[in-house]
Tab-separated table of N, CA and C in Angstrom:
chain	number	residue	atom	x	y	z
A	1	UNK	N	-13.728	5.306	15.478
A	1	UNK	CA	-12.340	4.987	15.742
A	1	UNK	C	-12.195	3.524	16.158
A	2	UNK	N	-12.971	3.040	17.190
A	2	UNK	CA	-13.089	1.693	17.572
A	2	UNK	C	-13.124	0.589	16.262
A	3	UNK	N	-14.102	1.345	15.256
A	3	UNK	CA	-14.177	0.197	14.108
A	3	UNK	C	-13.141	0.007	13.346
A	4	UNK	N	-12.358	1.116	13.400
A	4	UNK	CA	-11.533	1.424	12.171
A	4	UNK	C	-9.951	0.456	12.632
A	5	UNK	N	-9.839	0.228	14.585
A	5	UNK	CA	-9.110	-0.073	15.076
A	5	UNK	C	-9.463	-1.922	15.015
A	6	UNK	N	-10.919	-2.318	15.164
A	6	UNK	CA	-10.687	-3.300	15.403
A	6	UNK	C	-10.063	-4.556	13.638
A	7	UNK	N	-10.621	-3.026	12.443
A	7	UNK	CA	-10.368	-3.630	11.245
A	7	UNK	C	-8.705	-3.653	10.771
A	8	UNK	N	-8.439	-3.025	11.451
A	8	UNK	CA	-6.511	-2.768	11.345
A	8	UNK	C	-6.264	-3.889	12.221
A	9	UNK	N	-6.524	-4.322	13.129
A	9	UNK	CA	-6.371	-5.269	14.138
A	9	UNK	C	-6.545	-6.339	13.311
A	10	UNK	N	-7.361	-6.711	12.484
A	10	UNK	CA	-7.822	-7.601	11.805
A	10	UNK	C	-7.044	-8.280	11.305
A	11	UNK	N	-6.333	-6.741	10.556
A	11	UNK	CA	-5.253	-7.773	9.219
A	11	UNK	C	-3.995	-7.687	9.493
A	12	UNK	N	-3.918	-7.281	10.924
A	12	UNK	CA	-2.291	-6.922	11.476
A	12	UNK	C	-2.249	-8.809	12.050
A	13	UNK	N	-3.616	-9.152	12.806
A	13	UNK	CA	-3.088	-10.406	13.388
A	13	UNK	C	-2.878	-11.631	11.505
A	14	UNK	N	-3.088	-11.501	10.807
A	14	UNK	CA	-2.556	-12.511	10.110
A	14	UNK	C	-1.691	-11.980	8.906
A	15	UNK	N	-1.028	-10.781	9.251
A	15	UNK	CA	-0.014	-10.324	8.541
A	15	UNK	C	1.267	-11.464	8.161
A	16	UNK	N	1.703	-11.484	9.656
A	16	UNK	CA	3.112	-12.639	9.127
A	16	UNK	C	2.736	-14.138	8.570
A	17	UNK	N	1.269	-14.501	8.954
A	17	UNK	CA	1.053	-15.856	7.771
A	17	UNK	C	1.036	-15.696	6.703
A	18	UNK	N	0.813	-14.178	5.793
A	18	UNK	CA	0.890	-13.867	4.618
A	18	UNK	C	2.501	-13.215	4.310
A	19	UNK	N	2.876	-12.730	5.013
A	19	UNK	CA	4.279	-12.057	4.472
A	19	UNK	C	5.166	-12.841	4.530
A	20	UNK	N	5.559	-13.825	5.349
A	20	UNK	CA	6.198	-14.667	5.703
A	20	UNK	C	6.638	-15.279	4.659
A	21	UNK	N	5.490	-16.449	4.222
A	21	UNK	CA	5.648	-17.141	3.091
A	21	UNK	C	5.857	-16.326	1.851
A	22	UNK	N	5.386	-15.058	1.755
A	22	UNK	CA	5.775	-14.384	0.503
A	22	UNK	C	7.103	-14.211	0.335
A	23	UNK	N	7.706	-13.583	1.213
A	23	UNK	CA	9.200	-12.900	1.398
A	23	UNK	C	9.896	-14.157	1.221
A	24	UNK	N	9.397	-15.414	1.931
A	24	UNK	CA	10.486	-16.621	0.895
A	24	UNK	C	10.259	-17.368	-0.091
A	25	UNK	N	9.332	-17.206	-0.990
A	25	UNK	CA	8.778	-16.990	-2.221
A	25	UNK	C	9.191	-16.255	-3.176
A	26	UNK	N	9.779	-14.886	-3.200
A	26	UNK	CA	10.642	-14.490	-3.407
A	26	UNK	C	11.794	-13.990	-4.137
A	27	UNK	N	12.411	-14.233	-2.451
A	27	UNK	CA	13.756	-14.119	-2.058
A	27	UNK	C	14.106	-13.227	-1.244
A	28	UNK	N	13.537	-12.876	-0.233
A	28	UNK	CA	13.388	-11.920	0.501
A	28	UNK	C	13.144	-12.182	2.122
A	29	UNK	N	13.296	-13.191	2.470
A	29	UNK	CA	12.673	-13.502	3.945
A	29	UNK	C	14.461	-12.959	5.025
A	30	UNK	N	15.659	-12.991	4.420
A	30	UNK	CA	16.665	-11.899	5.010
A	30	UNK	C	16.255	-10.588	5.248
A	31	UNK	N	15.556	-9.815	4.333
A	31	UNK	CA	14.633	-8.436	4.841
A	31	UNK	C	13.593	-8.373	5.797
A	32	UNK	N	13.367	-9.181	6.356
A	32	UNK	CA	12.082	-8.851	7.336
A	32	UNK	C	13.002	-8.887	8.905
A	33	UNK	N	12.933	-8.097	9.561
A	33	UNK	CA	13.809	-8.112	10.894
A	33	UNK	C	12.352	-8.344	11.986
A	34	UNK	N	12.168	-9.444	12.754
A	34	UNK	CA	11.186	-9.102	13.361
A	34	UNK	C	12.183	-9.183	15.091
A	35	UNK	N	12.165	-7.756	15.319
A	35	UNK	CA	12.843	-7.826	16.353
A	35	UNK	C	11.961	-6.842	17.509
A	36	UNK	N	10.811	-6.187	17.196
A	36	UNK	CA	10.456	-5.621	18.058
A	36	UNK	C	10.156	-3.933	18.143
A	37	UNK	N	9.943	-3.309	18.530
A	37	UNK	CA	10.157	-1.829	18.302
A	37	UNK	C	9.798	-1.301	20.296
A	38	UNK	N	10.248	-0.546	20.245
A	38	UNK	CA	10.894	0.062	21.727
A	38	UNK	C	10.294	1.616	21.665
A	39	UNK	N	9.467	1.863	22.070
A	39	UNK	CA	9.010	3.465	22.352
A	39	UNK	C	9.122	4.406	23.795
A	40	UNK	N	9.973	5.295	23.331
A	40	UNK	CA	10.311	5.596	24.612
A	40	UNK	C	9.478	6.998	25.188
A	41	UNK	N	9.765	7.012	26.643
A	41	UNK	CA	9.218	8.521	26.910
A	41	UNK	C	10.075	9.032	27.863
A	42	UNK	N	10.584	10.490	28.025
A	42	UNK	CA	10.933	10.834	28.918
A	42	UNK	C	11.107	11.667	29.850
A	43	UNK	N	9.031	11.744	30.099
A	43	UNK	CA	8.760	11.663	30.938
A	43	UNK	C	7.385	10.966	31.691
A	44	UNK	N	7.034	10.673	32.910
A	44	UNK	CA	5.447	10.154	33.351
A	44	UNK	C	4.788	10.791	32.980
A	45	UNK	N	4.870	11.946	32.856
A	45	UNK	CA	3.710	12.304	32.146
A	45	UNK	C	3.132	12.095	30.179
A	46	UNK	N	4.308	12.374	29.691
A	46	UNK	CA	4.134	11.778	28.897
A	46	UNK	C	3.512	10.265	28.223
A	47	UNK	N	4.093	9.131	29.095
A	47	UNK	CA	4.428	7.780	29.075
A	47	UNK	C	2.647	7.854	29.268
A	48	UNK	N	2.052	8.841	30.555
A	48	UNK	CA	0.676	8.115	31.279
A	48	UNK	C	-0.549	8.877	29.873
A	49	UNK	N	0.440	10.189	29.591
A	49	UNK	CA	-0.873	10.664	28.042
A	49	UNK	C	-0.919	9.288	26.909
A	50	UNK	N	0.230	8.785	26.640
A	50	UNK	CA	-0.300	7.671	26.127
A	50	UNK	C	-0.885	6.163	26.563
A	51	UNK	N	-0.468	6.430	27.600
A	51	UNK	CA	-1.080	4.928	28.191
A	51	UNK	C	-2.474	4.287	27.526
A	52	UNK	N	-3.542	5.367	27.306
A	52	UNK	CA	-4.706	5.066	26.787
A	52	UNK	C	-4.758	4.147	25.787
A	53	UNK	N	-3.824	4.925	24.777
A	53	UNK	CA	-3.897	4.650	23.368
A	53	UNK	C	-3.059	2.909	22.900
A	54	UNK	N	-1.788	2.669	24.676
A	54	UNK	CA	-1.117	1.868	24.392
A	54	UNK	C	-2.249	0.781	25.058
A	55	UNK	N	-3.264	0.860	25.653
A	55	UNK	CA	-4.543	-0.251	26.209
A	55	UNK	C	-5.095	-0.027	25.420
A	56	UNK	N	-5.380	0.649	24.594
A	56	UNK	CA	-6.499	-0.055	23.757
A	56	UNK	C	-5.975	-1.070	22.237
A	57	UNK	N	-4.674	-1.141	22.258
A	57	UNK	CA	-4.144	-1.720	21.564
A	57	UNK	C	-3.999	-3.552	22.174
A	58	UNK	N	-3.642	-2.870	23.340
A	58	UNK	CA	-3.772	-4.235	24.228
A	58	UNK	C	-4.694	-5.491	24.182
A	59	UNK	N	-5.882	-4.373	24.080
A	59	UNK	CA	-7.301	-4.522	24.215
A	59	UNK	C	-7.758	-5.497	22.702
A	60	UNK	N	-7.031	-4.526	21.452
A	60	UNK	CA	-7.133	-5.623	20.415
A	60	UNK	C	-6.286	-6.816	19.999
A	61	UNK	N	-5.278	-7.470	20.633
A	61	UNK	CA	-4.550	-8.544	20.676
A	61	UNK	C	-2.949	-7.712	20.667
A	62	UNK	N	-2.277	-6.824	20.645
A	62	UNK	CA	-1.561	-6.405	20.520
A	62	UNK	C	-0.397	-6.428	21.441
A	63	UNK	N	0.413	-7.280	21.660
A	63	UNK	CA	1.164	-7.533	22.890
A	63	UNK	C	2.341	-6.407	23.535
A	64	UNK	N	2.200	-5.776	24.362
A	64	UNK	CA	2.592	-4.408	24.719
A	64	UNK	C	3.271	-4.546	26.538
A	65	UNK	N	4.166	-4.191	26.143
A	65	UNK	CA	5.201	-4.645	27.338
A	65	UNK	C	5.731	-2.666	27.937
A	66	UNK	N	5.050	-2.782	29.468
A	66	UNK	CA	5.343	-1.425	29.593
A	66	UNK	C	7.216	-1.487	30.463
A	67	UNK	N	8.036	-0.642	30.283
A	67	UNK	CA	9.534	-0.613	31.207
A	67	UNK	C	9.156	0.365	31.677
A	68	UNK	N	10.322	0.139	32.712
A	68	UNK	CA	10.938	1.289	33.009
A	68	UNK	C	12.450	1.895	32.384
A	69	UNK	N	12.499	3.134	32.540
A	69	UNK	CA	14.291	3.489	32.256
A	69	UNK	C	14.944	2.877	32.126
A	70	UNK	N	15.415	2.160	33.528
A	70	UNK	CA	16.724	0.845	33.690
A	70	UNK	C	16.335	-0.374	32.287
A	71	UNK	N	14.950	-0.797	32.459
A	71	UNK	CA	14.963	-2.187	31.944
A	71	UNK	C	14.816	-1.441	30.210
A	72	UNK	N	14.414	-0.260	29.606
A	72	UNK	CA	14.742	-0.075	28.469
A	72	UNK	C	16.184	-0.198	28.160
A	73	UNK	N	16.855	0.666	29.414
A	73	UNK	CA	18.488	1.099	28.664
A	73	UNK	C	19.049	-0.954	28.842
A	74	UNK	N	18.224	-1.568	29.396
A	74	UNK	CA	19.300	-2.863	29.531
A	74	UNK	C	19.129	-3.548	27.953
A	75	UNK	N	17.908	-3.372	27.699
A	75	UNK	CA	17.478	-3.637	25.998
A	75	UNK	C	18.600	-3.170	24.731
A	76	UNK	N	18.306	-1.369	25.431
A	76	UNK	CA	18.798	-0.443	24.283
A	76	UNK	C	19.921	0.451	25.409
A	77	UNK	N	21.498	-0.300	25.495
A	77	UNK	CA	22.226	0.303	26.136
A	77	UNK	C	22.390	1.962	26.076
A	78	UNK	N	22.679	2.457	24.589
A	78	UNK	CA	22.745	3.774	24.099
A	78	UNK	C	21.708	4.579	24.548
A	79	UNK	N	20.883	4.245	25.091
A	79	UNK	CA	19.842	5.136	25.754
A	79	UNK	C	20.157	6.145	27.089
A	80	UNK	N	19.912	7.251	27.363
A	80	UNK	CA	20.592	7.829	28.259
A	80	UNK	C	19.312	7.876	29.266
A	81	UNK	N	19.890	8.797	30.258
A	81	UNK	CA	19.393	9.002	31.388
A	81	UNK	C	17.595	9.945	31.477
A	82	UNK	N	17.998	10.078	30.384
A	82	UNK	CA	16.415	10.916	30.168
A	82	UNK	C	14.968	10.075	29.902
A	83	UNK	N	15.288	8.935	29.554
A	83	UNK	CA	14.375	7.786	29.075
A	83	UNK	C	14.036	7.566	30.691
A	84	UNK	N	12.183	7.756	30.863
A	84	UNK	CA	11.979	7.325	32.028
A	84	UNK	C	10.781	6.283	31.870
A	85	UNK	N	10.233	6.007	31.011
A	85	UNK	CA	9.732	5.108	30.916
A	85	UNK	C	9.745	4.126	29.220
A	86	UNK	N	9.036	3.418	28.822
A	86	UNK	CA	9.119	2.682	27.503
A	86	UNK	C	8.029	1.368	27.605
A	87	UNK	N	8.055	1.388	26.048
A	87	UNK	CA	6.924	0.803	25.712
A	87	UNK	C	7.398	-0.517	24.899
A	88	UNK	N	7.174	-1.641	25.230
A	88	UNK	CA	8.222	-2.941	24.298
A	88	UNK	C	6.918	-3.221	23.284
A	89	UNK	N	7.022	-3.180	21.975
A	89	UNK	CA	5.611	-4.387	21.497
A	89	UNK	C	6.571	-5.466	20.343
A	90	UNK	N	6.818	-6.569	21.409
A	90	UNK	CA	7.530	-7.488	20.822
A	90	UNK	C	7.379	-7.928	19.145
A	91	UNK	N	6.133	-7.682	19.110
A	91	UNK	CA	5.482	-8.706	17.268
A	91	UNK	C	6.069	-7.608	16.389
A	92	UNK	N	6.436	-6.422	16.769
A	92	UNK	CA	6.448	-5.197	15.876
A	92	UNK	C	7.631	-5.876	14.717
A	93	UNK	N	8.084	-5.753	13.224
A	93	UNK	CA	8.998	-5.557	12.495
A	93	UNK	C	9.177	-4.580	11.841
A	94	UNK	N	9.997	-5.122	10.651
A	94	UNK	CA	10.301	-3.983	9.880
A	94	UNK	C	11.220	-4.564	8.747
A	95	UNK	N	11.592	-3.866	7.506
A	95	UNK	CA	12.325	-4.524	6.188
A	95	UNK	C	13.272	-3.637	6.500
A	96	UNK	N	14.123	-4.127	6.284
A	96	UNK	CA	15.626	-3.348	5.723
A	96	UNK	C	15.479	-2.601	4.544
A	97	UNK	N	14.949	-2.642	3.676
A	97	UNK	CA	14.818	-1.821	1.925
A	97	UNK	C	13.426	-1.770	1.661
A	98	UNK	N	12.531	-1.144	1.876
A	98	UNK	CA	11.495	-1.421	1.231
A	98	UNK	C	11.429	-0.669	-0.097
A	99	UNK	N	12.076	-0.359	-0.641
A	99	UNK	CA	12.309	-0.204	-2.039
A	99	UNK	C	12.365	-1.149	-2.472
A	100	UNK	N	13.507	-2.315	-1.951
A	100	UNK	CA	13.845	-3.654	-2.545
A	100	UNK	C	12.339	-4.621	-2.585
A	101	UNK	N	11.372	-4.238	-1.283
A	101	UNK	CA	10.429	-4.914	-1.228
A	101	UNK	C	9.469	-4.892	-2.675
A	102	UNK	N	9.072	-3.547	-3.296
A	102	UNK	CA	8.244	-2.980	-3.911
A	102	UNK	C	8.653	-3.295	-4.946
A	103	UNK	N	10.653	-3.000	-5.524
A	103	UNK	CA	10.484	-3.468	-6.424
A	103	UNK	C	10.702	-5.263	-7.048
A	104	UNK	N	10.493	-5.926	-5.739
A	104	UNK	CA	10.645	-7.553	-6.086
A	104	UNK	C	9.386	-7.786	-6.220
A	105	UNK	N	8.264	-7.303	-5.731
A	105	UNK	CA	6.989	-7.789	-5.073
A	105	UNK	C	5.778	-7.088	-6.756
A	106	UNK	N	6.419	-5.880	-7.006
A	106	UNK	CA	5.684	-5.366	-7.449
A	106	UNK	C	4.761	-5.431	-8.586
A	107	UNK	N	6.027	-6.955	-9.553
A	107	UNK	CA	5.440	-7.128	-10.756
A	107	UNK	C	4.197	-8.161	-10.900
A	108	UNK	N	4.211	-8.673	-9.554
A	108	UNK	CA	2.929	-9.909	-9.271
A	108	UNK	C	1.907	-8.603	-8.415
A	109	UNK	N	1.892	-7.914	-8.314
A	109	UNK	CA	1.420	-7.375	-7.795
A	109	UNK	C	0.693	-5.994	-8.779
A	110	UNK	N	0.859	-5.696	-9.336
A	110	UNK	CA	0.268	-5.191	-10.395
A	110	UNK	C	-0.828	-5.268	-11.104
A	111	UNK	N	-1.149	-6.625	-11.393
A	111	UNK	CA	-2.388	-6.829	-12.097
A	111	UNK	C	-3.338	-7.594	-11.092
A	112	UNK	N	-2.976	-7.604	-10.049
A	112	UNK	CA	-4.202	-7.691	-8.765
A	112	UNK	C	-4.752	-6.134	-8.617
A	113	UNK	N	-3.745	-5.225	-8.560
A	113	UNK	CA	-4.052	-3.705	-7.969
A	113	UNK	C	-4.752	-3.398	-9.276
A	114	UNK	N	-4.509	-3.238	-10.009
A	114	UNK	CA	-5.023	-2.821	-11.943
A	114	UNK	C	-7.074	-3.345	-11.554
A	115	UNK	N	-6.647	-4.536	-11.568
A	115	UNK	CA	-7.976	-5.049	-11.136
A	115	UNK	C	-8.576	-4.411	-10.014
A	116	UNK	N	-8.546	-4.665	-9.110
A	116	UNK	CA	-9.326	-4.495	-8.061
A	116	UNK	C	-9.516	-2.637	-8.076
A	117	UNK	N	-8.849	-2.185	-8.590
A	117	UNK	CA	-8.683	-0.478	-9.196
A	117	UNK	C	-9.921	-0.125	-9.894
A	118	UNK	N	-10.297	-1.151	-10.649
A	118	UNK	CA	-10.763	-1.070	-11.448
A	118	UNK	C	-12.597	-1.049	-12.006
A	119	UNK	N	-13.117	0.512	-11.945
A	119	UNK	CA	-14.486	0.681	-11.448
A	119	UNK	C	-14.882	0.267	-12.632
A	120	UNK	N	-16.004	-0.930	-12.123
A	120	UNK	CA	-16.382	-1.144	-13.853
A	120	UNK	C	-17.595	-0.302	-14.248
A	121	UNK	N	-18.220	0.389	-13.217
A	121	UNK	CA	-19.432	1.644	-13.618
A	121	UNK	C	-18.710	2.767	-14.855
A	122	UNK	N	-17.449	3.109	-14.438
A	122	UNK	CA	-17.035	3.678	-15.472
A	122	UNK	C	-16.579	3.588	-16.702
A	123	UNK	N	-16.059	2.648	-16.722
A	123	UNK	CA	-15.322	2.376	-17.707
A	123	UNK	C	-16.133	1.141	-18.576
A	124	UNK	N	-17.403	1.261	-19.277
A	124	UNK	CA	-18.506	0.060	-19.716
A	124	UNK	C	-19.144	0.347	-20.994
A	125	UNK	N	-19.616	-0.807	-21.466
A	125	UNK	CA	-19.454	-0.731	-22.929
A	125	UNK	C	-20.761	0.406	-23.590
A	126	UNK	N	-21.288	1.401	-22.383
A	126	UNK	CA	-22.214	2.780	-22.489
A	126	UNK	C	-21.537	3.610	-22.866
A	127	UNK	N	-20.068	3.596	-22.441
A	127	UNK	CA	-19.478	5.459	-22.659
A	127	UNK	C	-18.289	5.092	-24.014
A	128	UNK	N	-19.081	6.043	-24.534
A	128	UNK	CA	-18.300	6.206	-25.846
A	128	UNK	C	-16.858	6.400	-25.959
A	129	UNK	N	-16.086	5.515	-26.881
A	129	UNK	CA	-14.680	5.610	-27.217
A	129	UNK	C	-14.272	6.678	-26.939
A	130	UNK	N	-14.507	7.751	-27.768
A	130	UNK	CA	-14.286	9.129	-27.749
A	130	UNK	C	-14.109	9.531	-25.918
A	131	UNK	N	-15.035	9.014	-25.607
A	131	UNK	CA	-15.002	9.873	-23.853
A	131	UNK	C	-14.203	9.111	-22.805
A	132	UNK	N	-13.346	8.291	-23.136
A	132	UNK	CA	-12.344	7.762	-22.524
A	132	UNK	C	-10.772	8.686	-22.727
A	133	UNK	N	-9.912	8.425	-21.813
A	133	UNK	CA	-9.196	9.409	-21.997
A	133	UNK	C	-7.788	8.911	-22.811
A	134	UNK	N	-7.109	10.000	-23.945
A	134	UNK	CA	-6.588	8.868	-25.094
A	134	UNK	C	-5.108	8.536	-24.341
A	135	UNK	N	-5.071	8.349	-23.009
A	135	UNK	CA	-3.546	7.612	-22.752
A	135	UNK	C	-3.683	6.456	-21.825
A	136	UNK	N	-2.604	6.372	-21.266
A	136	UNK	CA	-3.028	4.862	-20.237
A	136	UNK	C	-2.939	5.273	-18.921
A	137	UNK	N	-3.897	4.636	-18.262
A	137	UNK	CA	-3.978	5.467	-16.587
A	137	UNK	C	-4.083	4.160	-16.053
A	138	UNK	N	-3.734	4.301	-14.458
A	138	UNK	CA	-3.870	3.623	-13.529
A	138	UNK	C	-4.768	2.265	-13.874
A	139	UNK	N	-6.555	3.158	-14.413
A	139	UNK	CA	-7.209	2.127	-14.082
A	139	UNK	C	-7.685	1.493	-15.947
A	140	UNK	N	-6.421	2.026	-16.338
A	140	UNK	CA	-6.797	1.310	-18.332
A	140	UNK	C	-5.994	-0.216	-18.044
């Protein structure tokens, strides 16, 4: 779990040097909202079962802001009285459409995935015409 966390960690810290410039490359840098994400709990006990999981995030560069009730609802007014604790992680975003993302992004993006898809043990100039399969797949 540790490895698997510190390799997600990896490519989360240089995510926005790559998306960034893509999304206004483009035409897309209006879709990226980087405003944050707000997790709430409501209750201590709850808030302290995750605490673990919210330090070890900490732990990999992940900037994690713990509230309370009051200082969530001053964030997120609509929040009621049941919210007793919250979790801020400022870097967090998010797209407005990611449909719109996939389908602006997708056509440069295609023949990187095709490639890198692409096992060359199988598919080599050993296996006979015949034993290929007669339509187009993912990795033709």
């Amino acid at each position: 779990m540790e490895r698997i966390s510190r390799a997600l960690a990896a490519l989360n810290h240089r995510v926005y040097r790559d998306l960034v410039p893509l999304f206004a490359d483009v035409g897309l840098s209006g879709h990226l909202h980087r405003k944050g994400a707000l997790t709430v709990y409501e209750s201590e006990r709850g808030w302290h079962a995750a605490t673990p999981g919210w330090e070890a995030k900490q732990r990999l560069g992940i900037e994690v802001r713990h509230l309370s009730g009051d200082q969530a609802r001053e964030l997120e007014p609509a929040l009621g009285p049941l919210v007793k604790r919250a979790i801020l992680t400022p870097q967090w975003s998010h797209v407005s459409d990611p449909k719109r993302v996939v389908v602006v992004c997708a056509p440069g993006w295609r023949p990187m995935v095709r490639e890198s898809l692409r096992p060359k043990s199988l598919v080599s100039p050993q296996v006979p015409r015949a034993a290929r399969l007669p339509w187009p797949t993912a990795l033709s």
